[in-house]
Coordinates of C-alpha atoms and ligand atoms in Angstrom, one line a residue:
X564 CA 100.1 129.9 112.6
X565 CA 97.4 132.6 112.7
X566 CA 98.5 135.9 114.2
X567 CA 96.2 136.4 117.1
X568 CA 95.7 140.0 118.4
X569 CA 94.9 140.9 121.5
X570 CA 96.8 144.7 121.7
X571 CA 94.5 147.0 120.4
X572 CA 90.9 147.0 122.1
X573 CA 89.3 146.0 119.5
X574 CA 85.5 144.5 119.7
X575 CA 85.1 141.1 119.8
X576 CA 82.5 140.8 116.9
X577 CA 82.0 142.5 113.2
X578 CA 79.4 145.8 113.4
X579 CA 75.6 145.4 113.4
X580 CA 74.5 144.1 110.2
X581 CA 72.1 146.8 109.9
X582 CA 75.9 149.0 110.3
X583 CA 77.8 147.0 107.2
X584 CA 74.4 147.6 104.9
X585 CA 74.1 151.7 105.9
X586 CA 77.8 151.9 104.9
X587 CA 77.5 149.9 102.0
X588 CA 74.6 152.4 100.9
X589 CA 76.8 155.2 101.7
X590 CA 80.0 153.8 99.8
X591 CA 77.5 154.2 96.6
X592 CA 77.2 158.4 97.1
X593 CA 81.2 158.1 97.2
X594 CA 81.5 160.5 94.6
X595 CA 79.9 163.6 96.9
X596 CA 81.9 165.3 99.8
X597 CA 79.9 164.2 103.1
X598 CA 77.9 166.4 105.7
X599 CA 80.1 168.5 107.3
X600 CA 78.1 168.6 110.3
X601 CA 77.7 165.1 110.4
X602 CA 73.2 165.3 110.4
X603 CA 71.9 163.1 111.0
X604 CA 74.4 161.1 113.8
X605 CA 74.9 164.4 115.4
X606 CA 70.6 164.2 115.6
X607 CA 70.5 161.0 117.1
X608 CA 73.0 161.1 119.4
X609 CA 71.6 164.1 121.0
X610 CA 68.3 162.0 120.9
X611 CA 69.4 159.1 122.7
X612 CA 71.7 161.0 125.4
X613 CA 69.3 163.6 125.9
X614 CA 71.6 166.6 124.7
X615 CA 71.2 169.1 122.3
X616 CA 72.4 168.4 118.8
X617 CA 74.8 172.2 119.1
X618 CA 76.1 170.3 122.0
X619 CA 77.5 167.4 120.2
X620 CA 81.2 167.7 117.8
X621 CA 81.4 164.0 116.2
X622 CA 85.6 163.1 115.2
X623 CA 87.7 160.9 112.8
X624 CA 88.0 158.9 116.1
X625 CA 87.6 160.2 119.5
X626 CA 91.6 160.8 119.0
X627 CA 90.6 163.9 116.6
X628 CA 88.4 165.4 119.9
X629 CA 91.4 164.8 122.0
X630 CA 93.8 166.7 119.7
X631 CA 91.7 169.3 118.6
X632 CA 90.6 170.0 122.5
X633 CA 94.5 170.2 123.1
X634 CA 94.7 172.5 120.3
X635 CA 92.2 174.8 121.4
X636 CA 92.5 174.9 125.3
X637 CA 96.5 174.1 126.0
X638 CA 99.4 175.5 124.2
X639 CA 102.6 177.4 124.9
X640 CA 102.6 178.4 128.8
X641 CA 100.0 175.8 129.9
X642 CA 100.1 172.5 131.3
X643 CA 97.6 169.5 130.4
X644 CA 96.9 166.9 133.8
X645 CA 96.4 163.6 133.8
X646 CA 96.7 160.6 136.0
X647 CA 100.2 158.9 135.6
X648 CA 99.0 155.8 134.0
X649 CA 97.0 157.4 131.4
X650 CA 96.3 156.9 128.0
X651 CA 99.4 157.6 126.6
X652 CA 97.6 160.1 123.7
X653 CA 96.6 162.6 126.6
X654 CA 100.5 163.3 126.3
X655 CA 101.1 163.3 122.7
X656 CA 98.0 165.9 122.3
X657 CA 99.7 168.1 124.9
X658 CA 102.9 167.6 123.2
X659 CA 101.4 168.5 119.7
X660 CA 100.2 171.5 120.9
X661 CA 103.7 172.1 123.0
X662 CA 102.0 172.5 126.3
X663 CA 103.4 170.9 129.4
X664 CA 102.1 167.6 130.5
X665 CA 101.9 166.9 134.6
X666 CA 100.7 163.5 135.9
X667 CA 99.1 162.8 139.1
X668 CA 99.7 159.3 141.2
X669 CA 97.4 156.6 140.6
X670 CA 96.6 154.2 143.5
X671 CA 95.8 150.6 142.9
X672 CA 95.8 151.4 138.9
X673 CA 93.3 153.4 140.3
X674 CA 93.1 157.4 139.1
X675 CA 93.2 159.3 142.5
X676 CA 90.9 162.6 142.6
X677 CA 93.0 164.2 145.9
X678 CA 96.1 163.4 143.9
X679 CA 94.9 165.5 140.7
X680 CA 93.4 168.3 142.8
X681 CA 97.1 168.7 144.1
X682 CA 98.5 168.3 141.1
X683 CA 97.2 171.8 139.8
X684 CA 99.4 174.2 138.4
X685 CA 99.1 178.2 138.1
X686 CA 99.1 177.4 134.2
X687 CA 96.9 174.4 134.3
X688 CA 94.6 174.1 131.2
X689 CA 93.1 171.2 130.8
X690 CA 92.5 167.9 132.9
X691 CA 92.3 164.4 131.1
X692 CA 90.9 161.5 132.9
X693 CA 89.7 158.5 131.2
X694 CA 86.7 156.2 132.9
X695 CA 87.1 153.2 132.9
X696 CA 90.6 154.1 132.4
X697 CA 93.1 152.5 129.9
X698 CA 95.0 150.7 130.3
X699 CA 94.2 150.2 133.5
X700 CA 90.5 149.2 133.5
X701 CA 89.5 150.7 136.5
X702 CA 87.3 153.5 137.1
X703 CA 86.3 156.0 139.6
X704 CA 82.8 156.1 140.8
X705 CA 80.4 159.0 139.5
X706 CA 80.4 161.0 142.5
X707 CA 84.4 161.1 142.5
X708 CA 84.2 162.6 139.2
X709 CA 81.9 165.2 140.5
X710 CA 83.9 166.1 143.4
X711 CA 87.1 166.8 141.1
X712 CA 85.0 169.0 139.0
X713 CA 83.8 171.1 142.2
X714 CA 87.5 171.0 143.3
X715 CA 88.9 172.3 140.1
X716 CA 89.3 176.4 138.9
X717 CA 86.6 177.2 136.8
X718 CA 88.8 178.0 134.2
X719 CA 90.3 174.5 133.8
X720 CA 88.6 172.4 130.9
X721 CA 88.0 168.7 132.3
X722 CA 87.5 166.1 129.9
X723 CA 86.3 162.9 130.8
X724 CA 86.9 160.1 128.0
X725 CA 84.4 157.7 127.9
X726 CA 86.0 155.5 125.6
X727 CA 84.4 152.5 127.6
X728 CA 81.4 154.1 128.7
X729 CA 79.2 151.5 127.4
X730 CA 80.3 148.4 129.3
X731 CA 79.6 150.7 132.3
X732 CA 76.7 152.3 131.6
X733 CA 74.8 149.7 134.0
X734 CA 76.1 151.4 136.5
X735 CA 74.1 154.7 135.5
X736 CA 77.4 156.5 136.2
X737 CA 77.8 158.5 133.3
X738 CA 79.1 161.8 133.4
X739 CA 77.2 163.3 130.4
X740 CA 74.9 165.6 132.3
X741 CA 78.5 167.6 133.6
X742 CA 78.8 169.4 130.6
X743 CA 75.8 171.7 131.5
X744 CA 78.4 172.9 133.8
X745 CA 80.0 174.8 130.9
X746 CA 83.6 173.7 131.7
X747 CA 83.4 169.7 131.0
X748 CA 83.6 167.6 128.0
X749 CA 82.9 164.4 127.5
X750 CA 83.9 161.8 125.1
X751 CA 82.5 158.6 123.6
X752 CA 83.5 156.5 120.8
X753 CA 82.0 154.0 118.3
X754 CA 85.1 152.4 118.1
X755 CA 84.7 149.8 121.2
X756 CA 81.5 148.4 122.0
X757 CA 80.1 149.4 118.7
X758 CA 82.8 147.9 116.9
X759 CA 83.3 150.5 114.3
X760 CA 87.6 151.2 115.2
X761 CA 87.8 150.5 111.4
X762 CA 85.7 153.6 110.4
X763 CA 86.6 156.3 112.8
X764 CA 84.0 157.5 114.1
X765 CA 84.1 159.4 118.0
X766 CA 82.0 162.2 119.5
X767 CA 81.7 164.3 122.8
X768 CA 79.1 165.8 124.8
X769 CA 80.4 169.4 125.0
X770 CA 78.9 172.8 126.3
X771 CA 77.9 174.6 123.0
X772 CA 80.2 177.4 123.3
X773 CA 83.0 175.2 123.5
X774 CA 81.7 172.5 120.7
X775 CA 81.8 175.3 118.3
X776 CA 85.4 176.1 119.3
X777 CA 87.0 172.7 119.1
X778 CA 84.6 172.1 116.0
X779 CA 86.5 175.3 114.1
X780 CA 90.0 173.1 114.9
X781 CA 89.0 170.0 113.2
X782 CA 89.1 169.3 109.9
X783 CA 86.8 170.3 107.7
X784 CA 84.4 167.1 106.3
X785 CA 86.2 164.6 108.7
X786 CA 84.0 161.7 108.8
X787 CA 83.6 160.0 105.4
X788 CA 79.9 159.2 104.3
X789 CA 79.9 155.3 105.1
X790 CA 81.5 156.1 108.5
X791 CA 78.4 158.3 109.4
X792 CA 75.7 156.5 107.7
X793 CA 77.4 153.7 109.9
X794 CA 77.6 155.0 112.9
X795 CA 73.8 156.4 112.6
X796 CA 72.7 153.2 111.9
X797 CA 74.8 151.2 114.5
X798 CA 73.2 153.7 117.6
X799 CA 70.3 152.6 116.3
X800 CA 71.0 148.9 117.0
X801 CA 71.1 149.5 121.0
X802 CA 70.2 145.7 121.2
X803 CA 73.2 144.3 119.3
X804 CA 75.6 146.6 121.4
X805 CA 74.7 145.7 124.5
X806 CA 74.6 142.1 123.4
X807 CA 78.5 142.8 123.0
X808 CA 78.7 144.4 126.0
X809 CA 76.7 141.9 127.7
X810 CA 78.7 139.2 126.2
X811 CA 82.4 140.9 126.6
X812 CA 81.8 140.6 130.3
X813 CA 81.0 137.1 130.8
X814 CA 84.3 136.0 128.7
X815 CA 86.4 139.1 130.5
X816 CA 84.9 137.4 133.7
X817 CA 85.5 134.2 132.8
X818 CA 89.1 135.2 132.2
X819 CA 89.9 136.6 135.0
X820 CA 88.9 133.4 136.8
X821 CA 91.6 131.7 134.2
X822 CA 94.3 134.2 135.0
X823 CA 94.0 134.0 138.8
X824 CA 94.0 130.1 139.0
X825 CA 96.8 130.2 136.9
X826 CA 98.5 132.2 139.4
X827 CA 98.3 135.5 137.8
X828 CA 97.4 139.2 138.9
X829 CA 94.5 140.5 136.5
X830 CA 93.6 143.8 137.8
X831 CA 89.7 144.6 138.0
X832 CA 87.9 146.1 134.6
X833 CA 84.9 147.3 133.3
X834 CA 86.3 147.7 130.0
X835 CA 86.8 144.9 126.8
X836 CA 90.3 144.5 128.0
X837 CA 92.1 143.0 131.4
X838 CA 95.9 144.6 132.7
X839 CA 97.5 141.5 133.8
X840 CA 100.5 142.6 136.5
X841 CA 103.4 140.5 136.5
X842 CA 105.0 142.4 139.4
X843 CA 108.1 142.5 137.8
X844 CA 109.4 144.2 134.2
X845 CA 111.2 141.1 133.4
X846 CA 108.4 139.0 133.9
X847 CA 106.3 140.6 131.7
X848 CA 108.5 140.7 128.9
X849 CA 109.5 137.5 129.0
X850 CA 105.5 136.4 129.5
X851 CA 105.0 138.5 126.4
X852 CA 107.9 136.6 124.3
X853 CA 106.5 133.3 125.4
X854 CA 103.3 134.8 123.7
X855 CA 104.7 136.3 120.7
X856 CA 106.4 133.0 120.2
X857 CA 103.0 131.4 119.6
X858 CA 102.2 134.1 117.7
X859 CA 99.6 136.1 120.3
X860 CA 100.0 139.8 120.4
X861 CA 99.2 141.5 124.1
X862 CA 100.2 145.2 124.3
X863 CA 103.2 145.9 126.7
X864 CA 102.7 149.3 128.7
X865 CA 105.9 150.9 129.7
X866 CA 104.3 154.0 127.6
X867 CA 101.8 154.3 130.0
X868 CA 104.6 154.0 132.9
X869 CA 103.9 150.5 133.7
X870 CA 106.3 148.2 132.4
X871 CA 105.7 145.3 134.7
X872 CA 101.7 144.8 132.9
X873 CA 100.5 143.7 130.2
X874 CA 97.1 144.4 128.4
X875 CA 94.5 142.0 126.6
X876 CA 91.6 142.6 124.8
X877 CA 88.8 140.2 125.2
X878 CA 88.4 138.8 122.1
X879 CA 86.2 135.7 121.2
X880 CA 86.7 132.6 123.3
X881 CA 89.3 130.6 120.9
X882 CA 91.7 134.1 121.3
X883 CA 91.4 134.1 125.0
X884 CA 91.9 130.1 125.3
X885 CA 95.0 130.6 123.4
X886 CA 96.7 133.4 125.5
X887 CA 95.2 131.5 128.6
X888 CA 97.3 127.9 127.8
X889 CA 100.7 129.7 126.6
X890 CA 100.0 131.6 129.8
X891 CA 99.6 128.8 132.2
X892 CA 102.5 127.0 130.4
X893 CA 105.0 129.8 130.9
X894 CA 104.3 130.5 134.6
X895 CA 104.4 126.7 134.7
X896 CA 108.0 127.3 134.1
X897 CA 108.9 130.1 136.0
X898 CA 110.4 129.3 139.4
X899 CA 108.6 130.8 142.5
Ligands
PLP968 C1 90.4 153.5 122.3 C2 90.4 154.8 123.0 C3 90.2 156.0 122.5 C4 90.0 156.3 121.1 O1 89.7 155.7 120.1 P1 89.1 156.2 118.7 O2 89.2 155.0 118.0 O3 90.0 157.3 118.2 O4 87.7 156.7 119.0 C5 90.2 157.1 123.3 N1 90.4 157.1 124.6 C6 90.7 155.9 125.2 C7 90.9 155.9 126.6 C8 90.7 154.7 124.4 O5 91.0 153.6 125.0

């Protein structure tokens, strides 16, 4: 039987073709180092988000950003905040840096700005929030986002990782513009709705002062040549990306309507994946042995402190049909 994944976020459908023939190009020049300041993505990212191309650092992965910001602004005697059911890699960065890591309470899988405001330490350095957040899905609205930053010391870095900002960008909620600010970051990656995860390719929106700093932590050279010359020519394909976007939420919809008449709890997204809450720790790991059984990989998410969920990523429709039926089947068995 064919393994099917559904754990990892990954987009439902291959890159732009116009993506696979700029990195084929590029794989040809593999005998020269690459750009080291990443011209011309960091140019046309600027373009399109209307920043300046000083205020944009691109990373191996938006994982690179989030380690190298915890390099720079936590560390020995500071604390990094985020809501408790955050993407578990706002801890490891504070924890590869050694700075203390505080959580704030989420409500309804929901990030809760009062509960981060209160949450401030003395030594508080840095504040993660994802939105949409994973693995919940949910996000805050814009003008939440701007009433933490108000709230918060001026001397506290908030990042916001926009990991998902593309199947929410109907909204017109982003919170790019906070960076001119001076003490906000935020972060987008090609590795979701442009379906580059392969290639490693993240960036952020960061006040120039501060892009120079986290740019001096990074490695030097750390996107390859294909990975830019893909990523360049995958922002210019706007049409095919929002096609995936467009056509991750009609399945993520349509799954949801599956999951509830089967008698499950799938939690609200705006993100290529669903949390499915079973309530109950033992009834989501024995939901996720039924699937593994049939070979269908959800992710489980006692690392992001809730045990009793599960997380799937909308993949094409045979993937989600599949997880759907051994679904149905198990709660079929389960008594109440
Ligand atoms: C997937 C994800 C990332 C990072 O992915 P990269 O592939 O390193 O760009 C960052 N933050 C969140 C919340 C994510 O879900």
């Amino acid at each position: 039987k064919p393994v099917i994944s559904l754990s990892q976020n990954e987009c439902l459908r291959p890159p732009s073709p116009a993506a696979l023939e700029a990195a084929a190009r590029a794989v040809k020049d593999g005998a020269l180092y690459p750009d080291p300041n990443w011209q011309p993505l960091r140019g046309a990212l600027a373009d399109l988000h209307n920043l300046h191309p000083a205020q944009v650092v691109c990373g191996a992965g938006s994982l690179d950003l989030i380690a190298s910001l915890a390099r720079v602004y936590a560390g020995p005697g500071r604390a990094v905040l985020a809501p408790r059911n955050a993407y578990p890699f706002f801890r490891t960065s504070a924890q590869m840096a050694n700075a203390r890591f505080d959580t704030a309470d989420e409500t309804d899988f929901t990030a809760s700005v009062d509960a981060l405001i209160a949450a401030v330490a003395p030594d508080t350095a840095l504040v993660f929030i994802a939105n949409p957040g994973n693995p919940t899905g949910t996000r805050l609205a814009g003008a939440e986002l701007r009433r933490l930053r108000a709230a918060l010391p001026d001397n506290i870095l908030l990042v916001v990782d926009e990991a998902y900002g593309e199947f929410a960008d109907h909204l017109g909620e982003t919170c790019l513009d906070l960076i001119a600010d001076g003490n906000t970051v935020v972060l987008r990656t090609f590795s979701k709705a442009y379906g580059l995860a392969g290639l490693r390719v993240g960036w952020g929106a960061f006040p120039a002062a501060i892009a120079a700093e986290v740019q001096k932590a990074l490695n030097p050279s750390n996107l390859s040549g294909p990975a830019q010359a893909a990523a360049f020519a995958a922002l210019q394909d706007q049409d095919y990306m929002r096609d995936t976007c467009n056509l991750t939420a009609r399945l993520r919809s349509e799954t949801v309507d599956r999951l509830r008449a089967i008698g499950l709890a799938p939690v609200q997204s705006l993100t290529n994946f669903i949390l499915i809450d079973f309530q109950d720790t033992d009834a989501a790991h024995s939901a996720d042995a039924a699937l593994r059984s049939e070979g269908i990989f959800l992710r489980p998410q006692g690392g992001a402190g809730l045990p009793q969920c599960l997380r799937m990523t909308i993949a094409g429709q045979p993937a989600l049909a599949a997880a759907t039926e051994v679904l149905a089947h198990w709660k079929g068995q389960v008594p109440g």
